[in-house]
PDB file of C-alpha atoms and ligand atoms in Angstrom:
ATOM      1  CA  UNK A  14       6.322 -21.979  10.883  1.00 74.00           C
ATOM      2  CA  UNK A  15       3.768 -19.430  12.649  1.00 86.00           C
ATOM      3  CA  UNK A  16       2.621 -17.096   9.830  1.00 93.00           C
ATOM      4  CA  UNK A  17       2.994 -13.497   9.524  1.00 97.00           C
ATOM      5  CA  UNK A  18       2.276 -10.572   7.568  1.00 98.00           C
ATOM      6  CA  UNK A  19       3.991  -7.429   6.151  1.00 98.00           C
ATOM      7  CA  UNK A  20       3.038  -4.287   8.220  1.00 98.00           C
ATOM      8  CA  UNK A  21       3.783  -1.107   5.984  1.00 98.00           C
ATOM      9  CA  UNK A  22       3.150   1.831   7.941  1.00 98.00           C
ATOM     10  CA  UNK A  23       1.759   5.005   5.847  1.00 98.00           C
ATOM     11  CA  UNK A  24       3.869   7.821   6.183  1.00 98.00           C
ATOM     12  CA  UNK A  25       0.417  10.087   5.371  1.00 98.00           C
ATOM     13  CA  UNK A  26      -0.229  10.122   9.054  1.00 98.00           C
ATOM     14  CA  UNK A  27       3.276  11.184  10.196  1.00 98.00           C
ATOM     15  CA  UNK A  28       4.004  14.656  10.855  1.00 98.00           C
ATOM     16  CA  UNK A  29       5.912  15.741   6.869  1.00 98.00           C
ATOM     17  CA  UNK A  30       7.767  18.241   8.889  1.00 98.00           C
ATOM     18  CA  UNK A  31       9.696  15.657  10.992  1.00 98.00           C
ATOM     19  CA  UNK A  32       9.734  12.768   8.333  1.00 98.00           C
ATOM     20  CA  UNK A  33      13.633  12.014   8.583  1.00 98.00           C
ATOM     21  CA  UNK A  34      12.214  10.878  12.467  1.00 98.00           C
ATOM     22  CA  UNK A  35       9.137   9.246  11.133  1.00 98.00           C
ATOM     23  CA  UNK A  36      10.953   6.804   9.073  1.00 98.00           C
ATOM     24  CA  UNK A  37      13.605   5.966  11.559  1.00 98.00           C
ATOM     25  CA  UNK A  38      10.811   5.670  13.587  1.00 98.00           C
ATOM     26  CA  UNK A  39       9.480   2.899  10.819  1.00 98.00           C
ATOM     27  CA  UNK A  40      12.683   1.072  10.562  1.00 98.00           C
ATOM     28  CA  UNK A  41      13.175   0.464  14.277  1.00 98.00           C
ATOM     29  CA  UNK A  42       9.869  -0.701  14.617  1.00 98.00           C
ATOM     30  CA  UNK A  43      11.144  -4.039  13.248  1.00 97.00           C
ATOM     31  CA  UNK A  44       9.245  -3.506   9.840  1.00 98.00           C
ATOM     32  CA  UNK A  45      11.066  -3.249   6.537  1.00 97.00           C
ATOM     33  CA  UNK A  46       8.324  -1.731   4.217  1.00 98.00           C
ATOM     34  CA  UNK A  47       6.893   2.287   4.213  1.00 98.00           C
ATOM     35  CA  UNK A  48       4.104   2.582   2.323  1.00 98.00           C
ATOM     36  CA  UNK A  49       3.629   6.406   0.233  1.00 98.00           C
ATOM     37  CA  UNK A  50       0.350   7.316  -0.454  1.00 98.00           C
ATOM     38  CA  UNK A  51       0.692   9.847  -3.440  1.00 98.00           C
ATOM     39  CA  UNK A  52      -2.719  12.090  -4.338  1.00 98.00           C
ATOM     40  CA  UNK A  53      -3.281  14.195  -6.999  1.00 98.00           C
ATOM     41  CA  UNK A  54      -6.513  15.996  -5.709  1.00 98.00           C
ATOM     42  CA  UNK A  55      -8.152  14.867  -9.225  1.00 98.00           C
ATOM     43  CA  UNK A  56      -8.739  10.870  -8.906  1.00 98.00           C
ATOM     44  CA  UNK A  57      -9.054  11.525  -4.806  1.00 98.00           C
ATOM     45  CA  UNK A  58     -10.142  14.653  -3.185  1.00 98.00           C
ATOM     46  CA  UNK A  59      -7.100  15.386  -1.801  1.00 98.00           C
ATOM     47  CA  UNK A  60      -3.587  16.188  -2.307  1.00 98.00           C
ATOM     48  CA  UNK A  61      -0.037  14.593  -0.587  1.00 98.00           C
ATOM     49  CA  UNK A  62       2.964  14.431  -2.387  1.00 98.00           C
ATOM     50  CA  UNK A  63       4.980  13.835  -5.529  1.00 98.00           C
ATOM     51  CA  UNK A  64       8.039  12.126  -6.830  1.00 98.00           C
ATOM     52  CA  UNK A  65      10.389  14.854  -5.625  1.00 98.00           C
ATOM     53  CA  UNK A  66       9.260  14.265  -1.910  1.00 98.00           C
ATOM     54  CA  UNK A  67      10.118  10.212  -2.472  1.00 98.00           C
ATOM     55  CA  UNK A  68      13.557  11.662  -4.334  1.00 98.00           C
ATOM     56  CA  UNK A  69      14.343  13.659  -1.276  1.00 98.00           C
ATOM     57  CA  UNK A  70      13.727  11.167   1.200  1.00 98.00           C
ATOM     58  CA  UNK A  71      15.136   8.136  -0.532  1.00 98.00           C
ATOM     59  CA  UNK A  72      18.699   8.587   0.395  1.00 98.00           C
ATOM     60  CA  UNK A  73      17.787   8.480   3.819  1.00 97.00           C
ATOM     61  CA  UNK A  74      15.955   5.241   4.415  1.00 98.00           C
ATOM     62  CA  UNK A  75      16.755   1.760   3.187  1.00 98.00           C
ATOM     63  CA  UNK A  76      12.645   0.607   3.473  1.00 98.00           C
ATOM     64  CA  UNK A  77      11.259  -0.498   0.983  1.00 98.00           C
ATOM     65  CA  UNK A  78       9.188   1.989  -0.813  1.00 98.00           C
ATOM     66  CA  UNK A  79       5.657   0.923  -1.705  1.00 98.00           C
ATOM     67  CA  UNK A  80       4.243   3.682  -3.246  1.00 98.00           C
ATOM     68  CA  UNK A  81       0.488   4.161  -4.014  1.00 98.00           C
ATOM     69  CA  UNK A  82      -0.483   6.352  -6.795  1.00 98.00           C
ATOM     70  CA  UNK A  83      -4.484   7.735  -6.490  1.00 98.00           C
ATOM     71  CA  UNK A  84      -3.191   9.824  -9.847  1.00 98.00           C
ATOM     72  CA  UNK A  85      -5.664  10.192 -12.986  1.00 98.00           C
ATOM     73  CA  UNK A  86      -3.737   8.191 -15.871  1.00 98.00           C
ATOM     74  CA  UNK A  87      -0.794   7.512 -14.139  1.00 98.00           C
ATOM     75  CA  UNK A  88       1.103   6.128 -16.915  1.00 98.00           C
ATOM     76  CA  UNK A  89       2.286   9.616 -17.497  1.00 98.00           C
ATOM     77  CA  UNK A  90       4.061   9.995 -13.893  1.00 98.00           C
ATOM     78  CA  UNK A  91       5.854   6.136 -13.891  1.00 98.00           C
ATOM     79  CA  UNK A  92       9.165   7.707 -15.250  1.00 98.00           C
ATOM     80  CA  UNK A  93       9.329  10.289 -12.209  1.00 98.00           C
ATOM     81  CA  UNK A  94       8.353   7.657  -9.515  1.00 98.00           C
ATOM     82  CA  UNK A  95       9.891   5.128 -10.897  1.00 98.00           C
ATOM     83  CA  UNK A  96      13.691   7.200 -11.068  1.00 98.00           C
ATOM     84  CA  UNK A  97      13.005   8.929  -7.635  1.00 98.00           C
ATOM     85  CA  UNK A  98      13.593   5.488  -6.392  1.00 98.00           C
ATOM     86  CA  UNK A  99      10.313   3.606  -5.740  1.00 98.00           C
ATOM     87  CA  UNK A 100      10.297  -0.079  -5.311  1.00 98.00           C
ATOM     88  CA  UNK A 101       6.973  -1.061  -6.328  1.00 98.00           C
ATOM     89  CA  UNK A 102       4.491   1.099  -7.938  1.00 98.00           C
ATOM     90  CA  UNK A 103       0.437   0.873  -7.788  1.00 99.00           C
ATOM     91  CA  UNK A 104      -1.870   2.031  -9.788  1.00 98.00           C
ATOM     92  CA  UNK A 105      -5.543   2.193  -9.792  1.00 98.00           C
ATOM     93  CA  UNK A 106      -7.325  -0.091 -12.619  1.00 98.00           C
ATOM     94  CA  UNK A 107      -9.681   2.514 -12.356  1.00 98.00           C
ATOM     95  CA  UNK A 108      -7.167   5.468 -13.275  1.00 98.00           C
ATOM     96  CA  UNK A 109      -5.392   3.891 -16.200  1.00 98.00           C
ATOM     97  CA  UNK A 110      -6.533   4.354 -19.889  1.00 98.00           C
ATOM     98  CA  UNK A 111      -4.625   1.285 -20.517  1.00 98.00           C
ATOM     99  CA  UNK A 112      -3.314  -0.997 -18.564  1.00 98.00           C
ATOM    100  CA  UNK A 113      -0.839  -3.837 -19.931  1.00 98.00           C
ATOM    101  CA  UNK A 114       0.696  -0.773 -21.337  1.00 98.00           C
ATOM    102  CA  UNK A 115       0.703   0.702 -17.534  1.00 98.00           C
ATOM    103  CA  UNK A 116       2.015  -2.640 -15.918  1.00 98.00           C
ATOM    104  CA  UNK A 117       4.762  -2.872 -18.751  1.00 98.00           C
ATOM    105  CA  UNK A 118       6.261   0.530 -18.569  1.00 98.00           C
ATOM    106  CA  UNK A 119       6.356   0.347 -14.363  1.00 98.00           C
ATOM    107  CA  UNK A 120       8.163  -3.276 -15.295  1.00 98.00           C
ATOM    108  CA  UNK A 121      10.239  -1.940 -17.940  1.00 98.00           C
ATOM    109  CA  UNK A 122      12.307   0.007 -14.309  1.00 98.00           C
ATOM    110  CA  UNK A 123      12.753  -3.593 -12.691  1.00 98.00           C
ATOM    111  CA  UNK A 124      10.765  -2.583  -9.861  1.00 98.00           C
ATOM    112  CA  UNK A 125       7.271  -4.231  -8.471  1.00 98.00           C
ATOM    113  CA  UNK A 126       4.273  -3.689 -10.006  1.00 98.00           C
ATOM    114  CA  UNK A 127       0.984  -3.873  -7.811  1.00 98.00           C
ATOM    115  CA  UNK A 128      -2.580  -2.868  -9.188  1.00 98.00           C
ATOM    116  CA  UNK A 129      -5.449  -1.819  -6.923  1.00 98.00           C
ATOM    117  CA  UNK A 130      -9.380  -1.600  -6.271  1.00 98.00           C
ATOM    118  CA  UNK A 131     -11.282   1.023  -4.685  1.00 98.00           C
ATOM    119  CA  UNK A 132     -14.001  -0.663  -2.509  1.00 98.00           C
ATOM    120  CA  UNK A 133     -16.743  -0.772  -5.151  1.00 98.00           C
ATOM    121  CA  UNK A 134     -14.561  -1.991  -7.697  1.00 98.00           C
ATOM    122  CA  UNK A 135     -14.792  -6.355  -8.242  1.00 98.00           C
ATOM    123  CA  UNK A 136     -11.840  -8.354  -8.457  1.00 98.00           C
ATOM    124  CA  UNK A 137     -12.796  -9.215 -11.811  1.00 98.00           C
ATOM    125  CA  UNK A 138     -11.155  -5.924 -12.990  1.00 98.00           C
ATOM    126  CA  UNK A 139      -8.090  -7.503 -12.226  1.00 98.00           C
ATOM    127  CA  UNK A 140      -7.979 -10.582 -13.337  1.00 98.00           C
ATOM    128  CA  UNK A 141      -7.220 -10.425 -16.169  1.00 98.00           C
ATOM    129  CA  UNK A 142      -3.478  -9.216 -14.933  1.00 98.00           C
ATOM    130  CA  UNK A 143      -2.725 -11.679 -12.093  1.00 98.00           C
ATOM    131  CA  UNK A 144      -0.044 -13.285 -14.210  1.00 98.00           C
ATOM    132  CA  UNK A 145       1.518 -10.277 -14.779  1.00 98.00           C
ATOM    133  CA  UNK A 146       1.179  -8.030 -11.587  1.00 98.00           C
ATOM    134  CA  UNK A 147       3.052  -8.658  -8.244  1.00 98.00           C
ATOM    135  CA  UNK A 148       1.022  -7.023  -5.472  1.00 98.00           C
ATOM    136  CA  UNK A 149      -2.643  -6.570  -5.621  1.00 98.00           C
ATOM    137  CA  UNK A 150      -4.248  -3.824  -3.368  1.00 98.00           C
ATOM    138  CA  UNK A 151      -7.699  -4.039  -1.832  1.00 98.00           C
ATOM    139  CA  UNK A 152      -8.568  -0.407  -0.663  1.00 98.00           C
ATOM    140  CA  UNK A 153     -10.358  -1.156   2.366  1.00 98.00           C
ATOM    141  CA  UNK A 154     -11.719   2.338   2.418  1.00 98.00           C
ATOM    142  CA  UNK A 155     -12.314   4.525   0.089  1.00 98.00           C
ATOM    143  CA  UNK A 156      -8.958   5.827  -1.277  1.00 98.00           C
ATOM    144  CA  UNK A 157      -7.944  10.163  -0.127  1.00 98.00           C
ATOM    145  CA  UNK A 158      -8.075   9.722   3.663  1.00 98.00           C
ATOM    146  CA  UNK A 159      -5.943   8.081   6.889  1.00 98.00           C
ATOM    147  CA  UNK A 160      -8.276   7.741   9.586  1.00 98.00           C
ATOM    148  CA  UNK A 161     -11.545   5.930   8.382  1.00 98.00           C
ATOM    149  CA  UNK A 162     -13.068   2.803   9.052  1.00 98.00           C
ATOM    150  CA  UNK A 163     -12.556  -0.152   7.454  1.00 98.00           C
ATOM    151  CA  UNK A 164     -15.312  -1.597   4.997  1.00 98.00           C
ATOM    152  CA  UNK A 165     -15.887  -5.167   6.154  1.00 98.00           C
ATOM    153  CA  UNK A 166     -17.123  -6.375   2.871  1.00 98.00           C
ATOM    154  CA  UNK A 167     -14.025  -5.576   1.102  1.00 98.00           C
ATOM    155  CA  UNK A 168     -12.354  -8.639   3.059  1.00 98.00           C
ATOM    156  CA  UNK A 169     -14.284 -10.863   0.773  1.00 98.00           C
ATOM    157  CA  UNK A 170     -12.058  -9.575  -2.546  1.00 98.00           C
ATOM    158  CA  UNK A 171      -9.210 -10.331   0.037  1.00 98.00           C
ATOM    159  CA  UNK A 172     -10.694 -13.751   0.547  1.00 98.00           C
ATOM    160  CA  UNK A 173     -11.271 -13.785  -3.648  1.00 98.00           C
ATOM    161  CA  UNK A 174      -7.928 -13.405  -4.265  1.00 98.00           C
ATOM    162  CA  UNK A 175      -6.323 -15.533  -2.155  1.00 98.00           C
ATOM    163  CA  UNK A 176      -8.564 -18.127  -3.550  1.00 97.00           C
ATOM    164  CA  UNK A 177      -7.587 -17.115  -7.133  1.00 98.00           C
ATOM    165  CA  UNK A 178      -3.700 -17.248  -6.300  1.00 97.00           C
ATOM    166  CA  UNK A 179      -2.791 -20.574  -6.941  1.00 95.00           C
ATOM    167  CA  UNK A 180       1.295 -20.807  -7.976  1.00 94.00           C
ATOM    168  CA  UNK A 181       1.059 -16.978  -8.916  1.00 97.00           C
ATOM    169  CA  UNK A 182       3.258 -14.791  -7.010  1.00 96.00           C
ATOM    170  CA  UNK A 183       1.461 -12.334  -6.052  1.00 98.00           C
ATOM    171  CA  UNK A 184       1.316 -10.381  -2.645  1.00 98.00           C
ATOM    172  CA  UNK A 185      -2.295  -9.496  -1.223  1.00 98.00           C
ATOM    173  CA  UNK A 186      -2.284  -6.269   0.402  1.00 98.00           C
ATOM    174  CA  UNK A 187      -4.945  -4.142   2.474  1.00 98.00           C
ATOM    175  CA  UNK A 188      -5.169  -0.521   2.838  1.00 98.00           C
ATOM    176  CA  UNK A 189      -7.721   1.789   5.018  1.00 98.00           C
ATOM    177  CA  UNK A 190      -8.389   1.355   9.008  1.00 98.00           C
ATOM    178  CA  UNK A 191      -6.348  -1.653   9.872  1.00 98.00           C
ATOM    179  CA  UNK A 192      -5.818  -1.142  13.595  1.00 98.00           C
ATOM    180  CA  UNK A 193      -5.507  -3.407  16.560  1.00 96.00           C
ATOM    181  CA  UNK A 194      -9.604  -3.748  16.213  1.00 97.00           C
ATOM    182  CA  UNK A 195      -9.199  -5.058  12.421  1.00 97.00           C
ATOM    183  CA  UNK A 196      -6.233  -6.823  12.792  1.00 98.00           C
ATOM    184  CA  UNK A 197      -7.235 -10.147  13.449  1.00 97.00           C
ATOM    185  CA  UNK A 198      -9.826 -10.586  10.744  1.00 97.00           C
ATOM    186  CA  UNK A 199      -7.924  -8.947   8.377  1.00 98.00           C
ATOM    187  CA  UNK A 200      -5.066 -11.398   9.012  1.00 98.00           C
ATOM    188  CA  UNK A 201      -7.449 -14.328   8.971  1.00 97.00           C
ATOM    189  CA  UNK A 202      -8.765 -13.255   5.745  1.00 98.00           C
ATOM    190  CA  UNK A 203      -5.155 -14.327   3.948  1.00 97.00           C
ATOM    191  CA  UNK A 204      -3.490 -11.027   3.356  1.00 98.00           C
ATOM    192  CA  UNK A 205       0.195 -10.659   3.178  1.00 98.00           C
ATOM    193  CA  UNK A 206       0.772  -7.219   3.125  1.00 98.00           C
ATOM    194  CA  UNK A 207      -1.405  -4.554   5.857  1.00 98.00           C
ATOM    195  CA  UNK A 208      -0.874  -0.917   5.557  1.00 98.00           C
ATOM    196  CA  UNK A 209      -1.236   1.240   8.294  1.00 98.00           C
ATOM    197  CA  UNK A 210      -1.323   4.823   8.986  1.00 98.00           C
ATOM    198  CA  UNK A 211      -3.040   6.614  12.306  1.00 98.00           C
ATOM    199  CA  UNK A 212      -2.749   3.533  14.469  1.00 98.00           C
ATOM    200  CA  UNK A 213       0.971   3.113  13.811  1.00 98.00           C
ATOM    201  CA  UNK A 214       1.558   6.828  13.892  1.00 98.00           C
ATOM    202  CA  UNK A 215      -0.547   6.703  17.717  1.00 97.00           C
ATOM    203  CA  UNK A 216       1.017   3.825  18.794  1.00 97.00           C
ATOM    204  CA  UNK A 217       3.504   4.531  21.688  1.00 96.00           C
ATOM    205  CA  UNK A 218       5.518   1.397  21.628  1.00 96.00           C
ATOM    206  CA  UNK A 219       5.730   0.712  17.365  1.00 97.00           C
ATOM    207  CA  UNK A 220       8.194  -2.521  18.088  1.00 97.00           C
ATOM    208  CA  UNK A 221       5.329  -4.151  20.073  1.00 97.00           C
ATOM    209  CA  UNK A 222       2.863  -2.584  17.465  1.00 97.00           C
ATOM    210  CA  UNK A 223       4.044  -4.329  14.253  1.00 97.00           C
ATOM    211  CA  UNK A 224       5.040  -7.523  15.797  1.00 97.00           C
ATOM    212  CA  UNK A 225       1.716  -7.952  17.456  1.00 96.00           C
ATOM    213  CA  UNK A 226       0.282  -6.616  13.975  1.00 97.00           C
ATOM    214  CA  UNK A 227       1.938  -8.805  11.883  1.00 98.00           C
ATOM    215  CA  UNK A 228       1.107 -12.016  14.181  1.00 96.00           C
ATOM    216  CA  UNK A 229      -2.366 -10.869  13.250  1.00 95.00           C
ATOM    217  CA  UNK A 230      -2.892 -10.147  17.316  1.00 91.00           C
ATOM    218  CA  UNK A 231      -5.040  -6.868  17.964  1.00 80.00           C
ATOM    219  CA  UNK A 232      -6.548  -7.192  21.597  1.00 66.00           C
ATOM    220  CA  UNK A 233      -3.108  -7.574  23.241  1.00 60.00           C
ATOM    221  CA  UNK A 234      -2.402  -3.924  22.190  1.00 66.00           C
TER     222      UNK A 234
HETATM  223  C1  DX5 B   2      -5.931   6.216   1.973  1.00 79.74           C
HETATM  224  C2  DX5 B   2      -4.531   5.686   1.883  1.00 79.74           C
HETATM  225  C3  DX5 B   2      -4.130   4.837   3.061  1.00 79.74           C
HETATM  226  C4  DX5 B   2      -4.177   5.537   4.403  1.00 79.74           C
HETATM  227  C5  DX5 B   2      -4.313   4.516   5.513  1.00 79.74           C
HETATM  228  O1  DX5 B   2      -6.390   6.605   0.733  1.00 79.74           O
HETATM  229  O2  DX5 B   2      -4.340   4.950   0.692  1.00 79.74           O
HETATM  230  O3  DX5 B   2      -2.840   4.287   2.854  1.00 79.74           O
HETATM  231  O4  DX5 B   2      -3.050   6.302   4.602  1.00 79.74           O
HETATM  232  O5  DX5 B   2      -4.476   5.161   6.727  1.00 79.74           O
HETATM  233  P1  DX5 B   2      -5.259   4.500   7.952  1.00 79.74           P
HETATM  234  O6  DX5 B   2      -4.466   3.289   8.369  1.00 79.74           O
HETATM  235  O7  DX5 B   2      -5.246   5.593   8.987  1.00 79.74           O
HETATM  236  O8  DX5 B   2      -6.628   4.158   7.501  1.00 79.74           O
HETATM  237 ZN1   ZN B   3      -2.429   3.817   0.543  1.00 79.74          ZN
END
């Protein structure tokens, strides 16, 4: 069986005011997975959404919603997210104040439960949690931004965890400049999951896009 990966397009580089479009857009690229990239302009420089803008759009797409919190403590938010009708949540290891109780609580709504490391952050912060988590995410740039490059070194955590799996369940996913330069080592490197954001959002034929994407083929695009 040829492998392939999960492409989750970001929706932070679609145009908000024609987002019923975008995410048709996402589910007939042949993809089943949008990924929301929530900011609170405190832990990131920047600011994107909330839970009522994943509330408001959730009745109008079946993807599966993978959001990404870059909140401060985001324990205090899981309720929101959680009943606004995210699938899996993910937290920074780096925002939490404490995080079994963090991983429980997003558990406690049945949904997924994915940590993640900014760039400069080891996998050794997360450990710890591997038994308990069910996505990790390697920011592959530094979280607040579509549109940068992505930090080869970080494929090495990739590399790190994949190593570190062994019957665990978890998913492996990368996030920041995957693009059809990227691609292919960030497929080689044994992720399962690759966000993307400005190349999907550029690309003129998204079908061809994510299944070249996902085969891990860049250059053909
Ligand atoms: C950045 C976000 C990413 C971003 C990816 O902090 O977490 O999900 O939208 O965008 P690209 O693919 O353009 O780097
Ligand atoms: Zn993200």
């Amino acid at each position: 069986m040829e492998r392939s990966i999960i492409i989750a397009p970001s929706v932070l580089s679609a145009d908000f005011s024609d987002i019923r479009n975008a995410l048709l857009d996402i589910e007939h690229s042949g993809t089943d997975w949008v990924h929301l990239d929530v900011m609170d302009g405190r832990f990131v420089p920047n600011i994107t959404f909330g839970s009522k803008f994943i509330e408001d759009i959730r009745p109008h797409s079946d993807l599966y919603f993978d959001a990404h919190l870059m909140v401060d403590d985001p324990i205090r938010h899981i309720e929101q997210f959680a009943k606004a009708g995210s699938d899996n949540i993910t937290v920074h290891v780096e925002a939490c104040r404490d995080i079994p109780k963090t991983i429980e609580l997003i558990k406690s709504f049945g949904l997924g439960c994915g940590l993640s490391i900014k760039p400069e952050t080891p996998v050794s912060a997360v450990e710890p949690y591997l038994d308990d988590v069910d996505l990790v995410l390697v920011m592959s740039v530094n979280p607040g931004f579509g549109g940068q490059s992505l930090i080869p070194e970080t494929l090495d955590k990739v590399r790190q965890l994949a190593k570190l799996k062994g019957n665990r369940g978890y998913l492996i996913e990368i996030d920041g400049g995957v693009n059809a330069k990227t691609i292919a080592d960030v497929f080689a490197s044994g992720v399962d999951v690759a966000v993307t954001g400005s190349a999907f959002f550029k690309a003129t034929d998204k079908a061809e896009f994510v299944d070249w994407m996902s085969k891990g083929v860049g250059d053909r695009l």
